[in-house]
Backbone as numpy.savetxt, mean C-alpha at the origin, in Angstrom:
# Nx Ny Nz CAx CAy CAz Cx Cy Cz
-13.63 -11.80 -22.98 -13.00 -10.54 -22.59 -12.51 -10.62 -21.15
-13.28 -11.24 -20.26 -12.90 -11.34 -18.86 -11.59 -12.11 -18.71
-11.41 -13.20 -19.47 -10.15 -13.97 -19.41 -8.97 -13.12 -19.84
-9.14 -12.31 -20.88 -8.07 -11.44 -21.36 -7.71 -10.41 -20.30
-8.70 -9.84 -19.63 -8.45 -8.84 -18.59 -7.72 -9.49 -17.42
-8.14 -10.69 -17.01 -7.48 -11.36 -15.89 -6.04 -11.72 -16.26
-5.78 -12.06 -17.52 -4.42 -12.32 -17.98 -3.57 -11.07 -17.88
-4.15 -9.90 -18.21 -3.41 -8.64 -18.08 -3.08 -8.39 -16.61
-4.02 -8.70 -15.71 -3.78 -8.51 -14.29 -2.60 -9.34 -13.82
-2.49 -10.59 -14.28 -1.38 -11.46 -13.90 -0.05 -10.89 -14.41
-0.02 -10.39 -15.64 1.21 -9.81 -16.19 1.58 -8.53 -15.44
0.58 -7.78 -15.00 0.85 -6.52 -14.30 1.54 -6.75 -12.96
1.41 -7.94 -12.39 2.03 -8.24 -11.10 3.55 -8.35 -11.19
4.11 -8.52 -12.40 5.56 -8.54 -12.63 6.31 -9.49 -11.70
5.74 -10.63 -11.41 6.42 -11.61 -10.56 6.32 -11.31 -9.08
5.48 -10.36 -8.69 5.31 -10.03 -7.27 4.71 -11.22 -6.53
4.92 -11.26 -5.23 4.29 -12.26 -4.39 2.78 -12.15 -4.56
2.11 -13.26 -4.79 0.66 -13.25 -4.87 0.07 -13.09 -3.48
-1.10 -12.51 -3.42 -1.73 -12.27 -2.11 -1.95 -13.59 -1.37
-2.14 -14.69 -2.09 -2.32 -15.99 -1.43 -1.09 -16.39 -0.62
0.09 -15.91 -1.01 1.31 -16.25 -0.31 1.80 -15.18 0.65
1.01 -14.15 0.86 1.48 -13.03 1.67 1.74 -13.40 3.12
0.86 -14.15 3.75 1.06 -14.51 5.16 2.37 -15.28 5.33
2.63 -16.21 4.44 3.88 -16.99 4.52 5.09 -16.07 4.28
4.99 -15.17 3.30 6.09 -14.23 3.04 6.30 -13.29 4.22
5.22 -12.86 4.85 5.32 -11.97 6.01 5.97 -12.69 7.19
5.64 -13.96 7.40 6.29 -14.74 8.45 7.79 -14.85 8.20
8.16 -15.12 6.95 9.57 -15.22 6.58 10.26 -13.88 6.78
9.62 -12.80 6.33 10.19 -11.46 6.49 10.40 -11.14 7.97
9.44 -11.47 8.81 9.56 -11.22 10.25 10.74 -11.99 10.82
10.89 -13.24 10.44 11.99 -14.06 10.95 13.35 -13.48 10.51
13.45 -13.08 9.24 14.70 -12.51 8.74 15.04 -11.23 9.50
14.06 -10.36 9.67 14.30 -9.09 10.38 14.63 -9.34 11.86
13.92 -10.25 12.48 14.15 -10.54 13.90 15.53 -11.17 14.11
15.94 -12.06 13.19 17.21 -12.78 13.34 18.42 -11.97 12.88
18.19 -10.85 12.21 19.27 -10.01 11.69 19.05 -8.57 12.12
19.39 -8.24 13.36 19.09 -6.90 13.89 19.71 -5.75 13.10
20.72 -6.03 12.27 21.32 -4.96 11.47 20.42 -4.56 10.30
19.47 -5.41 9.93 18.52 -5.05 8.87 17.46 -4.14 9.46
17.31 -2.98 8.86 16.42 -1.97 9.43 15.14 -1.77 8.63
15.09 -2.26 7.40 13.87 -2.10 6.62 13.80 -3.19 5.56
12.58 -3.41 5.10 12.36 -4.42 4.07 11.19 -3.99 3.21
11.15 -4.54 2.00 10.08 -4.24 1.06 9.52 -5.54 0.55
8.22 -5.56 0.33 7.58 -6.73 -0.25 6.58 -6.25 -1.29
6.69 -6.76 -2.49 5.82 -6.39 -3.60 4.72 -7.43 -3.71
3.47 -6.99 -3.59 2.32 -7.90 -3.65 1.55 -7.71 -4.94
1.18 -8.80 -5.55 0.30 -8.77 -6.72 -1.10 -9.20 -6.33
-2.04 -9.05 -7.26 -3.39 -9.53 -7.02 -4.41 -8.45 -6.72
-4.02 -7.20 -6.84 -4.96 -6.12 -6.55 -5.33 -5.30 -7.78
-4.90 -5.72 -8.95 -5.19 -4.98 -10.18 -6.57 -5.40 -10.68
-7.58 -4.77 -10.15 -8.97 -5.22 -10.32 -9.67 -4.54 -11.49
-9.32 -4.95 -12.69 -10.01 -4.46 -13.88 -11.38 -5.12 -14.04
-11.58 -6.25 -13.38 -12.81 -7.01 -13.54 -13.13 -7.73 -12.24
-14.41 -7.96 -12.01 -14.87 -8.78 -10.88 -14.28 -8.28 -9.55
-14.27 -6.98 -9.37 -13.61 -6.36 -8.24 -14.16 -6.82 -6.89
-15.46 -6.90 -6.77 -16.05 -7.26 -5.47 -15.55 -8.62 -5.00
-15.56 -9.60 -5.88 -15.10 -10.94 -5.49 -13.60 -10.95 -5.25
-12.85 -10.27 -6.11 -11.40 -10.25 -5.98 -10.97 -9.62 -4.66
-11.50 -8.44 -4.37 -11.13 -7.77 -3.12 -11.69 -8.50 -1.90
-12.83 -9.15 -2.08 -13.41 -9.94 -0.99 -12.49 -11.07 -0.56
-11.67 -11.56 -1.48 -10.67 -12.59 -1.15 -9.35 -11.97 -0.73
-8.93 -10.91 -1.40 -7.59 -10.35 -1.19 -7.45 -9.56 0.11
-8.44 -8.76 0.46 -8.29 -7.90 1.64 -8.19 -8.70 2.95
-8.97 -9.76 3.14 -8.75 -10.57 4.35 -7.35 -11.20 4.38
-6.82 -11.59 3.22 -5.48 -12.16 3.18 -4.42 -11.10 3.49
-4.67 -9.87 3.10 -3.78 -8.78 3.47 -3.75 -8.64 4.99
-4.91 -8.66 5.60 -5.00 -8.58 7.06 -4.30 -9.74 7.74
-4.46 -10.95 7.22 -3.79 -12.13 7.78 -2.27 -11.99 7.68
-1.80 -11.45 6.55 -0.36 -11.26 6.39 0.20 -10.23 7.36
-0.54 -9.15 7.58 -0.08 -8.14 8.54 -0.06 -8.71 9.96
-1.05 -9.51 10.28 -1.07 -10.16 11.60 0.10 -11.13 11.72
0.41 -11.87 10.65 1.56 -12.79 10.67 2.86 -12.02 10.87
2.98 -10.86 10.24 4.17 -10.03 10.42 4.28 -9.57 11.87
3.19 -9.06 12.42 3.19 -8.58 13.80 3.55 -9.71 14.77
2.92 -10.85 14.60 3.18 -12.00 15.47 4.62 -12.47 15.32
5.09 -12.54 14.08 6.45 -13.01 13.82 7.51 -12.09 14.37
7.27 -10.79 14.34 8.25 -9.84 14.87 8.31 -9.88 16.38
7.19 -10.17 17.01 7.12 -10.11 18.46 6.77 -8.71 18.92
6.26 -8.62 20.12 5.73 -7.35 20.63 6.76 -6.24 20.69
7.97 -6.54 21.16 8.99 -5.49 21.30 9.38 -4.91 19.93
9.59 -5.77 18.94 9.98 -5.28 17.62 8.81 -4.58 16.93
7.58 -5.08 17.13 6.41 -4.45 16.53 6.27 -3.01 17.02
6.60 -2.75 18.28 6.50 -1.39 18.82 7.46 -0.43 18.11
8.47 -0.96 17.42 9.44 -0.13 16.69 9.15 -0.12 15.19
8.05 -0.71 14.78 7.79 -0.96 13.35 6.73 -0.04 12.78
6.96 0.40 11.54 5.96 1.07 10.73 5.85 0.31 9.42
4.63 0.05 8.99 4.36 -0.63 7.73 3.57 0.33 6.85
4.05 0.54 5.64 3.35 1.37 4.66 2.84 0.46 3.56
1.56 0.52 3.31 0.93 -0.24 2.23 0.42 0.79 1.23
0.97 0.75 0.02 0.55 1.72 -0.99 0.63 1.09 -2.37
0.02 1.74 -3.32 0.00 1.30 -4.70 0.57 2.39 -5.58
1.02 2.01 -6.75 1.58 3.01 -7.66 0.53 3.67 -8.53
-0.71 3.26 -8.43 -1.75 3.91 -9.23 -3.08 3.91 -8.48
-3.95 4.79 -8.93 -5.27 4.89 -8.33 -6.31 4.14 -9.14
-7.54 4.36 -8.80 -8.66 3.70 -9.44 -9.74 4.71 -9.76
-10.56 4.36 -10.75 -11.72 5.20 -11.04 -12.76 4.99 -9.95
-13.67 5.93 -9.82 -14.70 5.83 -8.80 -15.81 4.86 -9.24
-16.14 4.91 -10.51 -17.24 4.08 -11.01 -16.71 2.81 -11.68
-17.48 1.74 -11.55 -17.11 0.47 -12.17 -17.22 0.56 -13.69
-16.39 -0.24 -14.35 -16.48 -0.37 -15.79 -17.49 -1.48 -16.13
-17.57 -1.87 -17.38 -18.53 -2.87 -17.81 -18.28 -4.27 -17.30
-17.07 -4.54 -16.80 -16.76 -5.87 -16.26 -16.67 -5.85 -14.73
-17.31 -4.86 -14.11 -17.36 -4.70 -12.66 -15.97 -4.53 -12.03
-15.13 -3.78 -12.71 -13.82 -3.44 -12.17 -13.64 -1.94 -12.22
-12.49 -1.51 -11.80 -12.15 -0.08 -11.89 -10.79 0.02 -12.55
-10.75 0.81 -13.61 -9.50 0.95 -14.36 -8.60 1.98 -13.69
-7.43 2.14 -14.22 -6.44 3.04 -13.63 -6.97 4.47 -13.55
-6.80 5.05 -12.37 -7.23 6.42 -12.14 -6.11 7.22 -11.50
-6.46 8.15 -10.65 -5.46 9.02 -10.03 -5.31 8.76 -8.54
-6.23 9.26 -7.73 -6.13 9.11 -6.29 -6.30 7.67 -5.85
-5.80 7.37 -4.67 -5.84 6.02 -4.16 -5.89 6.04 -2.65
-5.58 4.92 -2.06 -5.55 4.77 -0.62 -4.20 4.21 -0.22
-3.66 4.70 0.84 -2.45 4.13 1.44 -2.76 3.89 2.90
-2.19 2.85 3.45 -2.40 2.52 4.86 -1.07 2.51 5.59
-1.06 3.06 6.78 0.09 2.98 7.67 -0.34 2.15 8.88
0.48 1.21 9.26 0.19 0.36 10.42 1.48 0.17 11.20
1.36 -0.30 12.41 2.53 -0.63 13.21 2.53 0.04 14.55
3.29 -0.53 15.44 3.35 -0.03 16.81 4.11 1.26 16.96
4.90 1.65 15.96 5.71 2.87 16.07 4.99 4.12 15.57
3.75 3.99 15.17 3.01 5.17 14.71 2.71 6.07 15.89
2.96 7.34 15.71 2.72 8.29 16.80 1.24 8.52 17.04
0.46 8.55 15.98 -0.98 8.74 16.10 -1.64 7.77 15.13
-2.58 7.02 15.61 -3.31 6.11 14.75 -4.75 6.56 14.59
-5.47 5.84 13.76 -6.90 6.09 13.61 -7.25 7.42 13.00
-6.43 7.93 12.12 -6.75 9.21 11.49 -6.49 9.14 10.00
-7.05 10.08 9.29 -6.89 10.15 7.85 -6.03 11.35 7.50
-5.07 11.13 6.59 -4.27 12.23 6.08 -4.89 12.68 4.77
-4.80 13.93 4.46 -5.45 14.45 3.26 -6.89 14.80 3.59
-7.69 14.92 2.57 -9.10 15.21 2.81 -9.93 14.44 1.79
-11.21 14.41 2.05 -12.14 13.70 1.17 -13.29 14.65 0.88
-13.40 15.05 -0.38 -14.43 16.02 -0.78 -15.71 15.36 -1.28
-15.77 14.05 -1.24 -16.97 13.34 -1.68 -16.82 12.75 -3.07
-17.92 12.20 -3.57 -17.90 11.49 -4.85 -18.70 12.19 -5.95
-19.13 13.41 -5.69 -19.84 14.16 -6.74 -18.86 14.43 -7.89
-19.38 14.48 -9.11 -18.52 14.72 -10.27 -17.63 15.94 -10.08
-18.17 16.97 -9.44 -17.40 18.21 -9.24 -16.22 18.02 -8.29
-16.25 16.98 -7.46 -15.17 16.72 -6.51 -14.11 15.78 -7.08
-14.39 15.21 -8.25 -13.50 14.21 -8.83 -12.51 14.82 -9.80
-11.37 14.18 -9.94 -10.39 14.56 -10.94 -10.92 14.11 -12.30
-11.00 15.03 -13.24 -11.52 14.76 -14.58 -12.92 14.13 -14.55
-13.67 14.40 -13.48 -15.03 13.89 -13.35 -15.14 12.39 -13.18
-13.99 11.70 -12.92 -14.05 10.24 -12.84 -13.20 9.61 -11.75
-12.19 10.30 -11.24 -11.24 9.71 -10.30 -11.18 10.51 -9.00
-10.80 9.82 -7.93 -10.46 10.54 -6.71 -9.22 11.37 -6.99
-9.19 12.61 -6.56 -7.98 13.42 -6.76 -6.87 12.95 -5.80
-5.64 13.20 -6.19 -4.50 12.88 -5.32 -4.44 13.95 -4.25
-4.50 13.55 -3.00 -4.48 14.50 -1.87 -3.18 14.42 -1.07
-2.53 13.26 -1.09 -1.26 13.08 -0.39 -0.33 12.35 -1.35
0.83 12.90 -1.60 1.82 12.30 -2.49 2.48 11.12 -1.77
2.57 9.97 -2.44 3.15 8.78 -1.83 4.58 9.02 -1.37
5.31 9.91 -2.02 6.69 10.21 -1.60 6.72 10.81 -0.20
5.69 11.59 0.15 5.68 12.17 1.49 5.42 11.10 2.54
4.66 10.07 2.19 4.43 8.97 3.13 5.70 8.15 3.32
6.36 7.80 2.21 7.61 7.06 2.30 8.65 7.89 3.05
8.72 9.18 2.73 9.66 10.06 3.41 9.43 10.13 4.91
8.19 10.22 5.31 7.87 10.28 6.75 8.27 8.98 7.43
7.98 7.85 6.82 8.35 6.56 7.42 9.87 6.46 7.53
10.60 6.85 6.48 12.06 6.80 6.52 12.63 7.76 7.56
12.02 8.90 7.69 12.48 9.88 8.69 12.22 9.35 10.10
11.01 8.82 10.33 10.64 8.36 11.66 11.40 7.10 12.09
11.58 6.16 11.16 12.17 4.87 11.54 13.68 4.80 11.33
14.21 5.57 10.38 15.63 5.48 10.06 16.40 6.76 10.37
15.67 7.83 10.70 16.33 9.09 11.02 16.91 9.82 9.83
16.41 9.53 8.63 16.93 10.20 7.43 16.67 11.70 7.53
17.69 12.53 7.30 17.47 13.98 7.27 16.74 14.37 5.98
16.10 15.51 6.01 15.32 15.99 4.87 16.16 16.06 3.60
17.41 16.52 3.68 18.27 16.63 2.49 18.47 15.26 1.83
18.63 14.21 2.61 18.78 12.86 2.07 17.48 12.41 1.42
16.38 12.67 2.08 15.08 12.28 1.53 14.83 12.99 0.21
15.22 14.24 0.10 15.02 14.98 -1.15 15.88 14.41 -2.28
17.02 13.83 -1.96 17.86 13.19 -2.98 17.29 11.86 -3.43
16.77 11.07 -2.50 16.29 9.74 -2.88 14.83 9.74 -3.34
14.11 10.82 -3.04 12.71 10.96 -3.47 12.57 12.30 -4.21
13.11 12.39 -5.44 13.06 13.67 -6.18 11.64 14.22 -6.25
11.52 15.52 -6.05 10.20 16.18 -6.08 9.43 16.00 -4.80
10.09 15.58 -3.74 9.42 15.32 -2.47 8.65 16.56 -2.00
7.34 16.42 -1.85 6.57 17.53 -1.28 6.73 17.54 0.24
6.00 18.37 0.95 6.03 18.37 2.40 5.71 17.00 2.95
6.30 16.65 4.08 6.08 15.33 4.66 4.70 15.25 5.30
4.06 14.09 5.11 2.70 13.87 5.67 2.75 13.79 7.17
């Protein structure tokens, strides 16, 4: 069963860059952005975080590599460009609070998003709220509830870094709630 679940995880990545290659991809992305000042934004799709099984070991390998990739991006951009940069790390789905029988967490609702970069106006804070892990605080008694819509995070980054007006953001992010 574990092999079948891990096979599903590989298919779920849809050809995304594997976390093992993130630092190299981040270095390349930094070089492309630094060498082409007309490019104002970039996206990178990472695979390897769909932890249906063996989550502790998987994340124990993946999260340090995520950190190494972010450091490679910062170093590759250089200090001046990093001061103008915002990085949004988010996922399209959440996770359950409790592990399943194969020590993973299946698809849930709420999740975590991270903002990093020298252009952040305020760092070291949490957006949304956290009501705890009691069943009464969970969505359907099993998932973290969604507290901040990912569209508001993307919208805020686009507004801050690209100057997109709200009307444009509402067209490209249908259903956009208030900006985070």
